[in-house]
mmCIF file of C-alpha atoms in Angstrom:
data_model
loop_
_atom_site.group_PDB
_atom_site.id
_atom_site.type_symbol
_atom_site.label_atom_id
_atom_site.label_comp_id
_atom_site.label_asym_id
_atom_site.label_seq_id
_atom_site.Cartn_x
_atom_site.Cartn_y
_atom_site.Cartn_z
ATOM 1 C CA MET H 1 0.000 0.000 0.000
ATOM 2 C CA ALA H 2 2.713 2.488 1.008
ATOM 3 C CA GLU H 3 4.530 1.707 -2.177
ATOM 4 C CA ASN H 4 1.349 2.434 -4.116
ATOM 5 C CA ILE H 5 0.911 5.801 -2.405
ATOM 6 C CA LEU H 6 4.571 6.689 -2.884
ATOM 7 C CA ARG H 7 4.423 5.564 -6.499
ATOM 8 C CA LYS H 8 1.344 7.724 -7.012
ATOM 9 C CA LEU H 9 3.170 10.740 -5.525
ATOM 10 C CA VAL H 10 6.263 10.119 -7.656
ATOM 11 C CA ASN H 11 4.157 9.710 -10.820
ATOM 12 C CA ASN H 12 2.293 12.856 -9.872
ATOM 13 C CA SER H 13 5.538 14.848 -9.716
ATOM 14 C CA GLN H 14 6.729 13.347 -12.987
ATOM 15 C CA MET H 15 3.464 14.458 -14.586
ATOM 16 C CA ALA H 16 3.993 18.011 -13.276
ATOM 17 C CA ILE H 17 7.589 17.996 -14.565
ATOM 18 C CA ASP H 18 6.392 16.766 -17.976
ATOM 19 C CA ASP H 19 3.734 19.485 -17.971
ATOM 20 C CA GLY H 20 6.462 22.126 -17.580
ATOM 21 C CA VAL H 21 5.249 23.267 -14.148
ATOM 22 C CA TYR H 22 8.826 23.852 -12.957
ATOM 23 C CA GLU H 23 10.062 25.695 -16.048
ATOM 24 C CA ILE H 24 10.097 29.042 -14.322
ATOM 25 C CA ASP H 25 11.610 32.330 -15.406
ATOM 26 C CA ALA H 26 12.189 34.106 -12.101
ATOM 27 C CA ASP H 27 14.969 35.026 -9.726
ATOM 28 C CA LEU H 28 13.359 35.836 -6.391
ATOM 29 C CA GLN H 29 15.401 36.326 -3.255
ATOM 30 C CA LYS H 30 14.921 34.127 -0.230
ATOM 31 C CA SER H 31 14.124 35.453 3.235
ATOM 32 C CA SER H 32 16.634 37.461 5.265
ATOM 33 C CA LYS H 33 15.674 35.357 8.308
ATOM 34 C CA ASP H 34 17.259 32.105 9.459
ATOM 35 C CA PHE H 35 14.616 29.539 10.418
ATOM 36 C CA LYS H 36 16.974 27.460 12.571
ATOM 37 C CA GLN H 37 17.959 30.542 14.592
ATOM 38 C CA ILE H 38 14.285 31.433 14.989
ATOM 39 C CA ILE H 39 13.549 27.951 16.374
ATOM 40 C CA LYS H 40 16.459 28.174 18.830
ATOM 41 C CA ALA H 41 15.561 31.654 20.077
ATOM 42 C CA ASN H 42 11.777 31.375 20.237
ATOM 43 C CA GLN H 43 10.204 31.123 23.707
ATOM 44 C CA HIS H 44 6.904 30.008 22.180
ATOM 45 C CA PRO H 45 6.157 27.125 19.804
ATOM 46 C CA THR H 46 7.723 27.793 16.405
ATOM 47 C CA LEU H 47 5.103 27.112 13.769
ATOM 48 C CA LEU H 48 5.763 26.362 10.121
ATOM 49 C CA THR H 49 2.217 26.766 8.827
ATOM 50 C CA GLU H 50 1.148 25.326 5.532
ATOM 51 C CA ILE H 51 -0.824 26.896 2.705
ATOM 52 C CA LYS H 52 -2.529 23.987 1.006
ATOM 53 C CA PHE H 53 -5.937 23.768 -0.603
ATOM 54 C CA SER H 54 -6.201 19.995 -1.183
ATOM 55 C CA SER H 55 -4.450 16.781 -0.214
ATOM 56 C CA PRO H 56 -4.614 13.123 -1.300
ATOM 57 C CA SER H 57 -5.973 12.082 2.112
ATOM 58 C CA LEU H 58 -8.507 14.877 2.715
ATOM 59 C CA GLY H 59 -9.468 15.962 -0.784
ATOM 60 C CA LYS H 60 -10.502 19.628 -0.866
ATOM 61 C CA ILE H 61 -9.485 21.424 2.358
ATOM 62 C CA ARG H 62 -10.388 24.989 1.490
ATOM 63 C CA THR H 63 -11.827 26.772 -1.509
ATOM 64 C CA LEU H 64 -9.035 28.299 -3.571
ATOM 65 C CA ALA H 65 -8.394 31.758 -2.176
ATOM 66 C CA ASP H 66 -5.707 34.428 -2.255
ATOM 67 C CA PRO H 67 -2.586 32.746 -0.816
ATOM 68 C CA VAL H 68 -1.081 36.153 0.083
ATOM 69 C CA ASN H 69 -4.054 36.990 2.272
ATOM 70 C CA ILE H 70 -3.763 33.594 3.991
ATOM 71 C CA ALA H 71 -0.010 34.117 4.466
ATOM 72 C CA HIS H 72 -0.591 37.512 6.100
ATOM 73 C CA GLN H 73 -3.196 36.013 8.448
ATOM 74 C CA MET H 74 -0.819 33.209 9.450
ATOM 75 C CA ILE H 75 2.044 35.615 10.138
ATOM 76 C CA ALA H 76 -0.263 37.987 12.052
ATOM 77 C CA GLY H 77 -1.192 35.027 14.252
ATOM 78 C CA GLY H 78 2.465 34.398 15.052
ATOM 79 C CA SER H 79 3.602 31.869 12.460
ATOM 80 C CA LYS H 80 7.375 32.168 11.912
ATOM 81 C CA ALA H 81 7.660 30.391 8.543
ATOM 82 C CA LEU H 82 5.379 29.139 5.794
ATOM 83 C CA SER H 83 5.171 25.936 3.799
ATOM 84 C CA ILE H 84 3.563 26.391 0.388
ATOM 85 C CA LEU H 85 2.451 23.561 -1.874
ATOM 86 C CA THR H 86 3.811 23.890 -5.392
ATOM 87 C CA GLN H 87 2.395 20.591 -6.672
ATOM 88 C CA PRO H 88 -0.675 21.169 -8.881
ATOM 89 C CA HIS H 89 -1.968 17.599 -9.162
ATOM 90 C CA LEU H 90 -3.667 16.225 -6.011
ATOM 91 C CA PHE H 91 -2.644 19.285 -3.949
ATOM 92 C CA ASN H 92 -3.955 22.263 -5.956
ATOM 93 C CA GLY H 93 -0.671 24.074 -5.405
ATOM 94 C CA SER H 94 1.502 26.020 -7.822
ATOM 95 C CA PRO H 95 4.850 27.791 -8.073
ATOM 96 C CA GLU H 96 2.832 30.930 -8.929
ATOM 97 C CA TYR H 97 1.179 30.910 -5.479
ATOM 98 C CA PHE H 98 4.609 30.490 -3.950
ATOM 99 C CA MET H 99 6.008 33.465 -5.846
ATOM 100 C CA MET H 100 3.037 35.655 -4.916
ATOM 101 C CA VAL H 101 3.678 34.933 -1.231
ATOM 102 C CA ARG H 102 7.448 35.274 -1.605
ATOM 103 C CA GLN H 103 7.062 38.786 -2.986
ATOM 104 C CA ALA H 104 4.704 39.755 -0.145
ATOM 105 C CA VAL H 105 6.446 38.459 3.002
ATOM 106 C CA ASP H 106 9.929 38.126 4.461
ATOM 107 C CA VAL H 107 9.714 34.909 6.447
ATOM 108 C CA PRO H 108 11.433 31.609 5.622
ATOM 109 C CA LEU H 109 9.457 29.620 3.037
ATOM 110 C CA LEU H 110 9.467 25.881 2.401
ATOM 111 C CA MET H 111 8.717 24.715 -1.130
ATOM 112 C CA LYS H 112 6.467 21.762 -0.298
ATOM 113 C CA ASP H 113 6.565 19.243 -3.102
ATOM 114 C CA ILE H 114 7.493 15.666 -3.831
ATOM 115 C CA VAL H 115 10.992 16.331 -5.160
ATOM 116 C CA ILE H 116 12.160 13.643 -7.571
ATOM 117 C CA ASP H 117 14.290 15.653 -10.001
ATOM 118 C CA LYS H 118 16.850 18.440 -9.913
ATOM 119 C CA VAL H 119 14.629 20.590 -12.132
ATOM 120 C CA GLN H 120 12.405 21.009 -9.040
ATOM 121 C CA ILE H 121 15.412 22.053 -6.953
ATOM 122 C CA ASP H 122 16.333 24.622 -9.610
ATOM 123 C CA ALA H 123 12.748 25.873 -9.473
ATOM 124 C CA ALA H 124 12.909 26.172 -5.663
ATOM 125 C CA LYS H 125 15.918 28.459 -5.978
ATOM 126 C CA LYS H 126 14.281 30.580 -8.695
ATOM 127 C CA ILE H 127 11.081 31.150 -6.720
ATOM 128 C CA GLY H 128 12.973 32.256 -3.609
ATOM 129 C CA ALA H 129 12.526 29.197 -1.384
ATOM 130 C CA ASP H 130 14.596 28.961 1.785
ATOM 131 C CA TYR H 131 13.859 25.260 2.259
ATOM 132 C CA MET H 132 12.968 22.311 0.083
ATOM 133 C CA LEU H 133 11.459 19.011 1.190
ATOM 134 C CA LEU H 134 12.963 15.582 0.643
ATOM 135 C CA ILE H 135 11.282 12.340 1.731
ATOM 136 C CA GLN H 136 13.556 9.661 3.159
ATOM 137 C CA SER H 137 11.284 6.753 2.202
ATOM 138 C CA LEU H 138 11.563 7.607 -1.501
ATOM 139 C CA PHE H 139 15.285 6.896 -1.237
ATOM 140 C CA ASP H 140 15.006 3.956 1.179
ATOM 141 C CA GLN H 141 12.438 2.267 -1.079
ATOM 142 C CA LYS H 142 14.577 2.924 -4.150
ATOM 143 C CA PHE H 143 12.207 5.239 -5.982
ATOM 144 C CA LEU H 144 15.187 7.600 -6.049
ATOM 145 C CA SER H 145 18.888 6.991 -5.665
ATOM 146 C CA ASP H 146 21.602 8.892 -3.814
ATOM 147 C CA ILE H 147 20.055 11.169 -1.242
ATOM 148 C CA ASP H 148 23.441 12.785 -0.584
ATOM 149 C CA GLU H 149 23.565 14.035 -4.157
ATOM 150 C CA PHE H 150 20.102 15.634 -3.856
ATOM 151 C CA ILE H 151 21.028 17.309 -0.560
ATOM 152 C CA SER H 152 24.370 18.512 -1.872
ATOM 153 C CA TYR H 153 22.725 19.896 -5.025
ATOM 154 C CA GLY H 154 20.138 21.716 -2.898
ATOM 155 C CA HIS H 155 22.862 23.208 -0.720
ATOM 156 C CA LYS H 156 24.757 24.367 -3.820
ATOM 157 C CA GLN H 157 21.588 26.220 -4.881
ATOM 158 C CA GLY H 158 21.540 27.989 -1.511
ATOM 159 C CA LEU H 159 18.639 25.924 -0.169
ATOM 160 C CA GLU H 160 18.322 24.224 3.175
ATOM 161 C CA ILE H 161 16.778 20.783 3.393
ATOM 162 C CA LEU H 162 13.876 19.522 5.462
ATOM 163 C CA LEU H 163 14.127 15.729 5.341
ATOM 164 C CA GLU H 164 10.936 13.893 6.252
ATOM 165 C CA VAL H 165 10.850 10.498 8.007
ATOM 166 C CA HIS H 166 8.163 8.245 9.443
ATOM 167 C CA THR H 167 9.983 5.261 11.004
ATOM 168 C CA ILE H 168 12.915 4.725 13.357
ATOM 169 C CA GLN H 169 14.939 3.215 10.497
ATOM 170 C CA GLU H 170 14.272 6.213 8.267
ATOM 171 C CA PHE H 171 15.226 8.510 11.136
ATOM 172 C CA GLN H 172 18.531 6.678 11.618
ATOM 173 C CA ASN H 173 19.215 6.967 7.894
ATOM 174 C CA ALA H 174 18.286 10.662 7.911
ATOM 175 C CA LEU H 175 20.753 11.376 10.722
ATOM 176 C CA LYS H 176 23.564 10.127 8.457
ATOM 177 C CA THR H 177 22.787 12.834 5.896
ATOM 178 C CA LYS H 178 23.591 16.534 5.866
ATOM 179 C CA ALA H 179 19.908 17.543 5.999
ATOM 180 C CA ASP H 180 19.406 20.788 7.930
ATOM 181 C CA LEU H 181 16.145 19.839 9.658
ATOM 182 C CA ILE H 182 14.439 16.506 10.155
ATOM 183 C CA GLY H 183 10.667 16.326 10.018
ATOM 184 C CA ILE H 184 8.789 13.456 11.614
ATOM 185 C CA ASN H 185 5.619 12.776 9.669
ATOM 186 C CA ASN H 186 2.919 11.505 12.043
ATOM 187 C CA ARG H 187 0.971 10.157 9.069
ATOM 188 C CA ASN H 188 1.467 6.509 8.144
ATOM 189 C CA LEU H 189 1.672 6.288 4.352
ATOM 190 C CA ASP H 190 0.512 2.657 4.519
ATOM 191 C CA THR H 191 -2.854 3.522 6.039
ATOM 192 C CA LEU H 192 -2.931 7.355 5.830
ATOM 193 C CA GLU H 193 -3.762 7.273 9.554
ATOM 194 C CA ILE H 194 -2.249 9.865 11.840
ATOM 195 C CA ASP H 195 -0.748 9.068 15.231
ATOM 196 C CA LEU H 196 1.139 11.723 17.197
ATOM 197 C CA LYS H 197 2.869 8.919 19.099
ATOM 198 C CA THR H 198 5.023 8.465 15.996
ATOM 199 C CA THR H 199 7.096 11.470 17.132
ATOM 200 C CA GLU H 200 7.455 10.058 20.642
ATOM 201 C CA ASN H 201 8.361 6.558 19.411
ATOM 202 C CA ILE H 202 11.038 7.840 17.058
ATOM 203 C CA LEU H 203 12.647 10.345 19.425
ATOM 204 C CA SER H 204 12.557 8.276 22.622
ATOM 205 C CA GLY H 205 15.646 6.224 21.770
ATOM 206 C CA PHE H 206 17.895 8.904 20.296
ATOM 207 C CA GLU H 207 20.178 11.657 21.343
ATOM 208 C CA LYS H 208 19.068 14.639 19.302
ATOM 209 C CA THR H 209 21.743 16.035 17.021
ATOM 210 C CA ARG H 210 19.420 17.923 14.688
ATOM 211 C CA LEU H 211 16.457 20.238 15.089
ATOM 212 C CA ILE H 212 13.246 18.239 14.778
ATOM 213 C CA LEU H 213 9.882 19.265 13.339
ATOM 214 C CA SER H 214 6.798 17.246 14.159
ATOM 215 C CA GLU H 215 4.418 17.234 11.199
ATOM 216 C CA ARG H 216 0.721 16.453 10.698
ATOM 217 C CA GLY H 217 -2.210 15.825 12.973
ATOM 218 C CA ILE H 218 -1.531 18.836 15.204
ATOM 219 C CA ASP H 219 -4.871 20.408 16.076
ATOM 220 C CA THR H 220 -4.721 21.788 19.625
ATOM 221 C CA PRO H 221 -2.352 23.492 22.092
ATOM 222 C CA ALA H 222 -2.355 20.188 24.037
ATOM 223 C CA ASP H 223 -0.964 18.403 20.941
ATOM 224 C CA ILE H 224 1.891 20.903 20.819
ATOM 225 C CA GLN H 225 2.614 20.555 24.545
ATOM 226 C CA TYR H 226 2.744 16.764 24.192
ATOM 227 C CA LEU H 227 5.030 16.879 21.140
ATOM 228 C CA LYS H 228 7.373 19.332 22.835
ATOM 229 C CA LYS H 229 7.705 16.863 25.745
ATOM 230 C CA CYS H 230 8.571 14.198 23.177
ATOM 231 C CA GLY H 231 11.444 16.368 21.913
ATOM 232 C CA ALA H 232 10.013 18.257 18.930
ATOM 233 C CA ASP H 233 11.559 21.711 18.407
ATOM 234 C CA ALA H 234 9.023 23.096 15.907
ATOM 235 C CA PHE H 235 5.731 22.126 14.340
ATOM 236 C CA LEU H 236 4.481 21.912 10.758
ATOM 237 C CA ILE H 237 0.721 22.489 10.782
ATOM 238 C CA GLY H 238 -1.487 22.619 7.705
ATOM 239 C CA SER H 239 -4.991 21.203 7.590
ATOM 240 C CA SER H 240 -6.254 22.263 11.031
ATOM 241 C CA ILE H 241 -5.311 25.873 10.236
ATOM 242 C CA MET H 242 -6.470 25.851 6.608
ATOM 243 C CA LYS H 243 -9.852 24.430 7.696
ATOM 244 C CA SER H 244 -10.310 27.125 10.340
ATOM 245 C CA ASP H 245 -12.834 29.945 9.917
ATOM 246 C CA ASN H 246 -10.341 32.336 11.502
ATOM 247 C CA ILE H 247 -6.787 31.496 10.460
ATOM 248 C CA GLU H 248 -5.110 34.243 12.505
ATOM 249 C CA GLU H 249 -6.935 33.274 15.684
ATOM 250 C CA GLN H 250 -6.222 29.556 15.204
ATOM 251 C CA VAL H 251 -2.486 30.209 14.709
ATOM 252 C CA GLU H 252 -2.407 32.492 17.731
ATOM 253 C CA LYS H 253 -4.021 29.840 19.897
ATOM 254 C CA LEU H 254 -1.390 27.275 18.889
ATOM 255 C CA VAL H 255 1.521 29.736 19.229
ATOM 256 C CA ASN H 256 0.468 30.349 22.824
ATOM 257 C CA ALA H 257 0.516 26.631 23.732
ATOM 258 C CA TYR H 258 3.568 27.409 25.921
#
C-alpha cells in the first residue's frame, strides 16, 4: 500500500515535470531570516504553517483563495515560517502561489513538493525558497537513488533541506545525511492514519543532534505541549489551520501553547 501511495506521488511529480510546471523564469530572493535561529531563540512554539488547498488524504481542504491573504493572516497570528504547496496535481498548489507569497512576506518559506528531479530544486531556488522538502522513504524504497547528491545539489543552490521520516529506520538513515532539519511525519503512508505517538516513538531512543519538526495531525495546544515533551523543536501544521474559519486566531491559539 505504502509503495502504491509513494508511487502515485512520484508519478504525480513526474506528470507536473512533464507538464512544464517547474520551467520558471524568475529570480526571487529568499528570506533574510534564518529559520533554525528562529527555532532556537523562540520562547513560544515555532510554527511552520502550511498553505494547502487539497491533499490526497482529505481531498478539498479549502476553496481556492488568495494565498497572500492567507499568508498575512498566518504571520499575524504568530507563524514564523510558511510551507507552500507547489504541486498542482492532487494538492492544488503552484509555483505561482509560492512566488506571490514570496514577494509579499519576508519569512522563511518551504517549497512543499514531492521532489524527484533536480529541475524542481532549480525551481525552488528561482522562486525564492529557503527550504525544500525531501522524503527519506523515496530513497530507502529505491524510488530515487543517492540522497546525498540531492542534498548537496540543494545546498549548492543555496537551499536548506527539510528531510521527512516516518519510522525509526528512516530517522537513523536521515541522521547520516547533511539535511538541515528533520521532520517526523505523524501520518502513516501505509494507512494514511495519523498518530502523534510516531514522534514520541522515534525520538525516545535517540540523542538529538538535529532540530526536529513534528508534522501532521496537530490540532490543539495540548498536541503541541505533548510533542514538545517528546522532543520536537518546531511544528508543521497545515490542515487544522487551513480548515479554520479564523486562520489568525487559530495560529495564535497554537503559538500560545507554551
